[in-house]
Amino acid sequence: MSSKAGHGFHFSRAILLWFHAHKRSLPWRKTRDPYKIWVSEIMLQQTTVGAVIPYYEKWLKRFPDVRSLSRAPLQKILKAWQGLGYYQRARNLHRAAKILVQEKGGKFPDRYEELRVLPGFGAYTTAAVLSIAFDRPYPVIDANVRRLLMRIYGIRGEADAERDKILLNRLIPHFPKQNAGTFNQALMELGALICKPRNPICLLCPVQTSCLAFERGEQEVIPRPKRRTYHKIEAVVAIIRKDGKVLLQKRPPTGLLAGLWEFPGGKKKPGESLKAALAREIREELGVALGKARYLMRVRHSYTQFDVTLHAFEGTLQGEPKLKKNSHRWVGLRSLQSYPFPSGSAKIVKALQSPAASRSKPLDRS
Ligand code: SF4
């Protein structure tokens, strides 16, 4: 490796100067409250800054501190999280808040060992909270920092966590003893705004002269893009009505989209028609035959690893469904608002509540 990127870490000063001049004004940058920083860090995992801001602000109104979060029912928390995806993050926030209240009197510990054992506190989150809220000298490596450092050091290959050890070893000796949180945020911001995944803006980069990828013209090929396997799923659901209410069922407490509510139905098998799939799912889930089924609408939603097309039918049942007390519920259209749904089902709810729902023509809510 060329000695270029090994020049002390004199560019840490350049990064800090750049950060002070160009950082975005983000709500979580106006606080040192570990609770608020924790919430923002969890929300920002897998989600863009623009999408997080309204969620963050609403969340803090609903759950202003760790005590209010610990007291809230899980359903309310999942509802507040609806649309952010990766619901395990919300469940972990809740579990960790309860532990913090029960075992630490609602106070955030500032020691790595104490935080790292809490639900959802991986190495990244622990370091982020400790450095930003308590100015403890823990470096953080998120996707933006990983890409930035791989380019600066000219490390080829895919950007995966396996490389973090190498990156940390290079970063740690040059890590500032004070203002660790600011330095971490500066690295993240530089990765997000300048050293972007595609078309990095090297001309405006404060560390261009220290960057091996730039010197070699490899900034577009470091890191190597990941090969993604992307699945397409087709699913069918039935809107079953009784006395002005619709039937909802709750997903199992573990696994994908755990604990969220949805309409009865499920995945279509290869070669199966939509109606046949719906009849099978209804028989399996409600123990009763499907009666009439009228096509109502189609919605599409892209999750990180799959793309789902949901076909919704207005359905009737031939007999009484076998309902489970804790996982089925008849709910009025207006009360649907208080139930947490996966994003695809939430689009159906929105359509059902709109005046267009009464149209006879099928709707496309893709
Ligand atoms: Fe990234 Fe370009 Fe800056 Fe290198 S010079 S760190 S590739 S923006």
Short mmCIF file of C-alpha atoms and ligand atoms in Angstrom, two decimals:
data_model
loop_
_atom_site.label_atom_id
_atom_site.label_comp_id
_atom_site.label_asym_id
_atom_site.label_seq_id
_atom_site.Cartn_x
_atom_site.Cartn_y
_atom_site.Cartn_z
CA MET A 1 0.00 0.00 0.00
CA SER A 2 1.20 3.45 -0.83
CA SER A 3 2.18 5.59 2.13
CA LYS A 4 -0.32 8.21 1.02
CA ALA A 5 -3.20 7.23 3.26
CA GLY A 6 -0.76 6.36 6.01
CA HIS A 7 0.33 9.94 6.62
CA GLY A 8 -0.51 10.12 10.28
CA PHE A 9 -4.15 10.98 10.25
CA HIS A 10 -3.56 14.60 9.49
CA PHE A 11 -6.70 14.58 7.44
CA SER A 12 -8.79 14.15 10.63
CA ARG A 13 -8.44 17.90 11.05
CA ALA A 14 -9.54 18.50 7.47
CA ILE A 15 -12.59 16.29 8.03
CA LEU A 16 -13.55 18.17 11.19
CA LEU A 17 -13.16 21.56 9.51
CA TRP A 18 -15.28 20.36 6.61
CA PHE A 19 -17.93 19.01 9.01
CA HIS A 20 -18.21 22.28 10.90
CA ALA A 21 -18.72 24.15 7.64
CA HIS A 22 -21.04 21.74 5.82
CA LYS A 23 -22.91 19.52 8.28
CA ARG A 24 -26.65 19.25 7.92
CA SER A 25 -28.78 20.65 10.69
CA LEU A 26 -30.46 17.48 11.93
CA PRO A 27 -32.73 17.29 14.98
CA TRP A 28 -30.61 14.71 16.80
CA ARG A 29 -27.55 16.89 16.39
CA LYS A 30 -29.05 19.45 18.75
CA THR A 31 -28.91 17.22 21.80
CA ARG A 32 -26.55 15.19 23.96
CA ASP A 33 -29.41 13.28 25.56
CA PRO A 34 -28.38 9.61 25.23
CA TYR A 35 -32.00 8.50 24.89
CA LYS A 36 -32.62 10.77 21.90
CA ILE A 37 -29.31 9.86 20.31
CA TRP A 38 -30.06 6.18 20.81
CA VAL A 39 -33.49 6.53 19.15
CA SER A 40 -32.00 8.41 16.19
CA GLU A 41 -29.20 5.89 15.73
CA ILE A 42 -31.62 2.96 15.73
CA MET A 43 -33.99 4.67 13.31
CA LEU A 44 -31.14 5.60 10.98
CA GLN A 45 -30.05 1.99 10.58
CA GLN A 46 -31.32 0.86 7.16
CA THR A 47 -33.33 4.08 6.72
CA THR A 48 -32.52 7.41 5.09
CA VAL A 49 -32.18 10.66 7.02
CA GLY A 50 -35.09 12.23 5.13
CA ALA A 51 -37.40 9.35 6.02
CA VAL A 52 -36.29 9.29 9.66
CA ILE A 53 -36.81 12.97 10.60
CA PRO A 54 -40.65 12.94 10.82
CA TYR A 55 -40.61 9.59 12.64
CA TYR A 56 -38.00 10.83 15.09
CA GLU A 57 -39.93 13.98 15.88
CA LYS A 58 -43.24 12.18 16.36
CA TRP A 59 -41.57 9.47 18.42
CA LEU A 60 -40.13 11.97 20.87
CA LYS A 61 -43.53 13.58 21.29
CA ARG A 62 -45.08 10.19 22.08
CA PHE A 63 -42.18 8.76 24.05
CA PRO A 64 -40.11 11.71 25.29
CA ASP A 65 -37.86 9.65 27.55
CA VAL A 66 -36.84 6.16 28.44
CA ARG A 67 -39.52 5.86 31.13
CA SER A 68 -42.40 6.72 28.82
CA LEU A 69 -41.07 4.26 26.27
CA SER A 70 -40.76 1.49 28.86
CA ARG A 71 -44.38 2.01 29.97
CA ALA A 72 -45.94 2.06 26.49
CA PRO A 73 -47.71 -1.05 25.18
CA LEU A 74 -45.83 -2.84 22.39
CA GLN A 75 -48.68 -2.31 19.93
CA LYS A 76 -48.40 1.47 20.33
CA ILE A 77 -44.67 1.26 19.74
CA LEU A 78 -45.06 -0.87 16.62
CA LYS A 79 -47.69 1.56 15.37
CA ALA A 80 -45.32 4.50 15.85
CA TRP A 81 -42.71 2.52 13.92
CA GLN A 82 -45.05 1.57 11.09
CA GLY A 83 -43.40 2.25 7.73
CA LEU A 84 -39.82 2.29 9.04
CA GLY A 85 -39.41 -1.46 8.56
CA TYR A 86 -37.17 -3.87 10.46
CA TYR A 87 -39.58 -3.96 13.37
CA GLN A 88 -37.15 -5.86 15.51
CA ARG A 89 -35.48 -2.49 16.08
CA ALA A 90 -38.66 -1.15 17.70
CA ARG A 91 -39.09 -4.25 19.84
CA ASN A 92 -35.50 -3.96 21.00
CA LEU A 93 -35.94 -0.29 21.88
CA HIS A 94 -38.87 -1.29 24.03
CA ARG A 95 -37.07 -4.19 25.73
CA ALA A 96 -33.96 -2.15 26.39
CA ALA A 97 -36.03 0.74 27.80
CA LYS A 98 -37.69 -1.64 30.26
CA ILE A 99 -34.32 -2.98 31.39
CA LEU A 100 -32.89 0.52 31.74
CA VAL A 101 -35.80 1.52 33.95
CA GLN A 102 -35.87 -1.66 36.02
CA GLU A 103 -32.14 -2.07 36.50
CA LYS A 104 -30.64 1.40 36.10
CA GLY A 105 -33.43 3.61 37.39
CA GLY A 106 -34.01 4.97 33.88
CA LYS A 107 -30.46 6.29 33.63
CA PHE A 108 -28.17 5.56 30.72
CA PRO A 109 -24.91 3.89 31.71
CA ASP A 110 -21.84 5.40 30.08
CA ARG A 111 -19.77 2.22 30.18
CA TYR A 112 -19.39 0.03 27.09
CA GLU A 113 -19.87 -3.29 28.92
CA GLU A 114 -23.14 -2.15 30.47
CA LEU A 115 -24.67 -0.81 27.27
CA ARG A 116 -23.46 -3.54 24.92
CA VAL A 117 -25.48 -6.22 26.71
CA LEU A 118 -28.81 -4.44 26.21
CA PRO A 119 -31.17 -5.64 23.43
CA GLY A 120 -30.32 -3.97 20.11
CA PHE A 121 -27.02 -2.53 21.35
CA GLY A 122 -24.60 -3.99 18.85
CA ALA A 123 -21.04 -2.73 18.58
CA TYR A 124 -22.13 0.08 16.28
CA THR A 125 -24.99 1.45 18.38
CA THR A 126 -23.03 1.16 21.61
CA ALA A 127 -20.09 3.09 20.17
CA ALA A 128 -22.36 5.68 18.57
CA VAL A 129 -24.28 6.43 21.78
CA LEU A 130 -21.15 6.46 23.95
CA SER A 131 -19.21 8.74 21.62
CA ILE A 132 -21.98 11.17 20.71
CA ALA A 133 -23.73 11.44 24.09
CA PHE A 134 -20.78 10.92 26.45
CA ASP A 135 -17.80 11.86 24.26
CA ARG A 136 -16.21 8.47 24.88
CA PRO A 137 -13.48 7.61 22.33
CA TYR A 138 -15.19 4.75 20.48
CA PRO A 139 -14.98 4.83 16.69
CA VAL A 140 -18.08 3.85 14.74
CA ILE A 141 -18.21 2.23 11.36
CA ASP A 142 -21.49 2.42 9.52
CA ALA A 143 -22.02 1.88 5.78
CA ASN A 144 -20.99 5.46 4.97
CA VAL A 145 -17.81 5.33 7.06
CA ARG A 146 -16.92 1.87 5.76
CA ARG A 147 -17.12 3.05 2.14
CA LEU A 148 -15.21 6.26 2.88
CA LEU A 149 -12.38 4.48 4.69
CA MET A 150 -12.14 1.68 2.15
CA ARG A 151 -11.65 4.32 -0.54
CA ILE A 152 -9.21 6.40 1.47
CA TYR A 153 -7.12 3.31 2.25
CA GLY A 154 -7.63 1.81 -1.20
CA ILE A 155 -9.05 -1.45 0.16
CA ARG A 156 -10.70 -3.36 -2.66
CA GLY A 157 -13.57 -5.82 -2.41
CA GLU A 158 -17.10 -5.76 -1.04
CA ALA A 159 -18.06 -3.46 1.81
CA ASP A 160 -18.88 -6.00 4.48
CA ALA A 161 -18.43 -5.98 8.21
CA GLU A 162 -15.49 -8.39 7.92
CA ARG A 163 -13.33 -5.51 6.83
CA ASP A 164 -14.26 -3.42 9.84
CA LYS A 165 -11.45 -4.87 11.93
CA ILE A 166 -8.87 -3.77 9.37
CA LEU A 167 -10.46 -0.34 9.10
CA LEU A 168 -10.68 0.07 12.87
CA ASN A 169 -7.03 -0.90 13.29
CA ARG A 170 -6.05 1.87 10.93
CA LEU A 171 -8.44 4.40 12.34
CA ILE A 172 -7.93 3.92 16.08
CA PRO A 173 -4.35 5.27 16.38
CA HIS A 174 -5.49 8.53 14.82
CA PHE A 175 -8.78 8.84 16.60
CA PRO A 176 -9.07 12.13 18.51
CA LYS A 177 -9.06 11.84 22.31
CA GLN A 178 -11.70 14.53 22.60
CA ASN A 179 -14.80 15.23 20.55
CA ALA A 180 -15.03 11.59 19.53
CA GLY A 181 -18.73 11.97 18.79
CA THR A 182 -18.10 14.94 16.53
CA PHE A 183 -15.38 13.07 14.67
CA ASN A 184 -17.61 10.02 14.21
CA GLN A 185 -20.41 12.18 12.90
CA ALA A 186 -18.00 14.00 10.62
CA LEU A 187 -16.87 10.71 9.05
CA MET A 188 -20.48 9.58 8.62
CA GLU A 189 -21.49 12.91 7.11
CA LEU A 190 -18.56 12.98 4.70
CA GLY A 191 -19.48 9.48 3.53
CA ALA A 192 -23.14 10.42 3.17
CA LEU A 193 -22.75 13.76 1.40
CA ILE A 194 -19.47 13.63 -0.51
CA CYS A 195 -18.09 10.09 -0.70
CA LYS A 196 -21.42 8.76 -1.92
CA PRO A 197 -21.87 5.19 -3.18
CA ARG A 198 -22.15 6.39 -6.78
CA ASN A 199 -20.55 9.47 -8.25
CA PRO A 200 -18.57 10.60 -5.19
CA ILE A 201 -17.92 14.34 -5.35
CA CYS A 202 -14.14 14.08 -5.11
CA LEU A 203 -13.64 17.66 -6.29
CA LEU A 204 -15.22 18.93 -3.07
CA CYS A 205 -13.66 16.32 -0.82
CA PRO A 206 -11.47 17.61 2.02
CA VAL A 207 -9.36 14.42 2.02
CA GLN A 208 -8.86 14.05 -1.69
CA THR A 209 -5.07 14.39 -1.36
CA SER A 210 -5.03 11.52 1.16
CA CYS A 211 -7.26 9.19 -0.83
CA LEU A 212 -5.73 6.16 -2.51
CA ALA A 213 -8.87 5.32 -4.48
CA PHE A 214 -8.84 8.83 -5.95
CA GLU A 215 -5.15 8.57 -6.80
CA ARG A 216 -5.74 5.28 -8.61
CA GLY A 217 -9.01 6.34 -10.22
CA GLU A 218 -10.78 3.52 -8.36
CA GLN A 219 -13.36 5.51 -6.45
CA GLU A 220 -16.19 4.03 -8.55
CA VAL A 221 -15.09 0.42 -8.06
CA ILE A 222 -14.34 0.53 -4.34
CA PRO A 223 -16.23 -1.00 -2.70
CA ARG A 224 -17.29 -3.68 -5.17
CA PRO A 225 -21.10 -3.65 -5.50
CA LYS A 226 -22.85 -6.44 -3.65
CA ARG A 227 -24.71 -9.09 -5.57
CA ARG A 228 -28.27 -9.01 -4.39
CA THR A 229 -30.83 -11.74 -4.59
CA TYR A 230 -34.17 -10.10 -4.83
CA HIS A 231 -37.35 -12.15 -4.52
CA LYS A 232 -40.74 -11.38 -5.92
CA ILE A 233 -43.68 -12.50 -3.86
CA GLU A 234 -47.36 -12.56 -4.77
CA ALA A 235 -49.85 -12.77 -1.95
CA VAL A 236 -53.62 -12.70 -1.61
CA VAL A 237 -55.71 -11.31 1.22
CA ALA A 238 -59.42 -11.20 1.97
CA ILE A 239 -61.29 -8.23 3.34
CA ILE A 240 -64.01 -10.01 5.31
CA ARG A 241 -66.70 -7.76 6.74
CA LYS A 242 -69.19 -8.24 9.55
CA ASP A 243 -71.36 -5.56 11.17
CA GLY A 244 -69.31 -2.74 9.66
CA LYS A 245 -66.06 -4.30 10.84
CA VAL A 246 -63.27 -6.13 9.04
CA LEU A 247 -61.38 -9.18 10.21
CA LEU A 248 -57.71 -8.75 11.13
CA GLN A 249 -55.18 -11.29 12.23
CA LYS A 250 -51.93 -10.83 14.05
CA ARG A 251 -48.66 -12.20 12.73
CA PRO A 252 -46.71 -14.59 14.99
CA PRO A 253 -44.57 -13.00 17.74
CA THR A 254 -41.31 -14.00 16.04
CA GLY A 255 -40.04 -13.93 12.49
CA LEU A 256 -40.73 -11.57 9.63
CA LEU A 257 -42.95 -8.56 10.51
CA ALA A 258 -43.64 -10.21 13.87
CA GLY A 259 -46.56 -8.95 15.90
CA LEU A 260 -47.99 -6.75 13.13
CA TRP A 261 -51.60 -7.03 11.98
CA GLU A 262 -52.82 -7.95 8.51
CA PHE A 263 -55.81 -9.24 6.61
CA PRO A 264 -56.26 -13.02 6.43
CA GLY A 265 -54.45 -14.54 3.45
CA GLY A 266 -50.95 -15.50 2.43
CA LYS A 267 -48.53 -16.32 -0.34
CA LYS A 268 -49.69 -17.66 -3.67
CA LYS A 269 -48.01 -20.92 -4.69
CA PRO A 270 -46.48 -21.28 -8.18
CA GLY A 271 -49.14 -22.25 -10.72
CA GLU A 272 -52.02 -21.46 -8.35
CA SER A 273 -54.69 -18.98 -9.41
CA LEU A 274 -55.27 -15.99 -7.11
CA LYS A 275 -58.71 -17.24 -6.05
CA ALA A 276 -57.46 -20.78 -5.43
CA ALA A 277 -54.66 -19.38 -3.28
CA LEU A 278 -57.10 -17.26 -1.32
CA ALA A 279 -59.48 -20.18 -0.76
CA ARG A 280 -56.60 -22.35 0.48
CA GLU A 281 -55.24 -19.67 2.79
CA ILE A 282 -58.67 -18.94 4.26
CA ARG A 283 -59.30 -22.63 4.88
CA GLU A 284 -55.87 -23.01 6.52
CA GLU A 285 -56.09 -19.86 8.62
CA LEU A 286 -59.75 -19.60 9.51
CA GLY A 287 -60.85 -23.24 9.19
CA VAL A 288 -63.74 -22.34 6.91
CA ALA A 289 -64.45 -22.30 3.16
CA LEU A 290 -64.26 -19.07 1.22
CA GLY A 291 -67.61 -17.96 -0.19
CA LYS A 292 -67.71 -15.19 -2.77
CA ALA A 293 -64.55 -13.30 -3.62
CA ARG A 294 -64.54 -10.05 -5.60
CA TYR A 295 -61.24 -8.58 -6.74
CA LEU A 296 -60.76 -5.26 -4.99
CA MET A 297 -57.29 -3.89 -5.49
CA ARG A 298 -53.64 -4.58 -5.97
CA VAL A 299 -50.84 -2.97 -3.98
CA ARG A 300 -47.12 -3.32 -4.32
CA HIS A 301 -44.43 -2.73 -1.79
CA SER A 302 -40.67 -3.20 -1.89
CA TYR A 303 -39.00 -4.49 1.23
CA THR A 304 -35.21 -4.75 1.42
CA GLN A 305 -34.98 -8.30 0.17
CA PHE A 306 -38.24 -8.83 -1.61
CA ASP A 307 -40.90 -7.15 -3.60
CA VAL A 308 -44.47 -8.04 -2.69
CA THR A 309 -47.62 -7.70 -4.75
CA LEU A 310 -50.71 -8.01 -2.61
CA HIS A 311 -54.03 -8.83 -4.26
CA ALA A 312 -56.95 -7.89 -2.05
CA PHE A 313 -60.39 -9.44 -2.46
CA GLU A 314 -63.66 -8.56 -0.80
CA GLY A 315 -64.57 -11.98 0.55
CA THR A 316 -67.36 -13.84 2.32
CA LEU A 317 -67.13 -17.02 4.36
CA GLN A 318 -69.25 -20.16 4.23
CA GLY A 319 -69.79 -20.53 7.94
CA GLU A 320 -68.25 -19.24 11.16
CA PRO A 321 -64.48 -18.79 11.16
CA LYS A 322 -62.41 -20.41 13.90
CA LEU A 323 -60.89 -17.34 15.49
CA LYS A 324 -58.13 -17.27 18.08
CA LYS A 325 -58.71 -14.85 20.90
CA ASN A 326 -55.32 -13.18 20.83
CA SER A 327 -54.63 -13.22 17.14
CA HIS A 328 -57.95 -12.35 15.47
CA ARG A 329 -60.04 -9.27 15.84
CA TRP A 330 -63.05 -7.62 14.20
CA VAL A 331 -62.14 -3.96 13.83
CA GLY A 332 -64.11 -0.93 12.63
CA LEU A 333 -62.64 0.90 9.64
CA ARG A 334 -61.79 3.97 11.69
CA SER A 335 -60.13 1.97 14.43
CA LEU A 336 -57.76 0.41 11.93
CA GLN A 337 -55.66 3.54 12.51
CA SER A 338 -54.45 2.27 15.84
CA TYR A 339 -53.18 -1.08 14.54
CA PRO A 340 -49.62 -1.54 13.29
CA PHE A 341 -49.56 -2.99 9.75
CA PRO A 342 -46.76 -3.99 7.37
CA SER A 343 -46.41 -1.28 4.71
CA GLY A 344 -48.18 -3.31 2.00
CA SER A 345 -51.25 -3.91 4.19
CA ALA A 346 -51.15 -0.27 5.33
CA LYS A 347 -51.69 0.74 1.70
CA ILE A 348 -54.82 -1.45 1.60
CA VAL A 349 -56.08 0.12 4.84
CA LYS A 350 -55.58 3.58 3.39
CA ALA A 351 -57.46 2.62 0.23
CA LEU A 352 -60.32 1.07 2.24
CA GLN A 353 -60.68 4.28 4.21
CA SER A 354 -60.72 6.48 1.12
CA PRO A 355 -63.94 7.29 -0.76
CA ALA A 356 -62.55 5.43 -3.80
CA ALA A 357 -62.98 2.17 -1.85
CA SER A 358 -66.64 2.17 -2.78
CA ARG A 359 -65.85 2.10 -6.51
CA SER A 360 -66.71 -1.15 -8.17
CA LYS A 361 -63.63 -1.07 -10.43
CA PRO A 362 -60.50 -2.73 -8.98
CA LEU A 363 -57.94 -0.24 -7.73
CA ASP A 364 -54.25 -0.30 -8.38
CA ARG A 365 -52.45 1.09 -5.34
CA SER A 366 -48.95 0.20 -6.44
FE1 SF4 B 1 -14.29 9.58 -1.45
FE2 SF4 B 1 -13.40 10.86 -3.58
FE3 SF4 B 1 -12.97 11.82 -1.15
FE4 SF4 B 1 -11.71 9.66 -1.96
S1 SF4 B 1 -11.51 11.69 -2.81
S2 SF4 B 1 -12.67 9.95 0.02
S3 SF4 B 1 -13.28 8.69 -3.21
S4 SF4 B 1 -14.95 11.58 -2.16
#
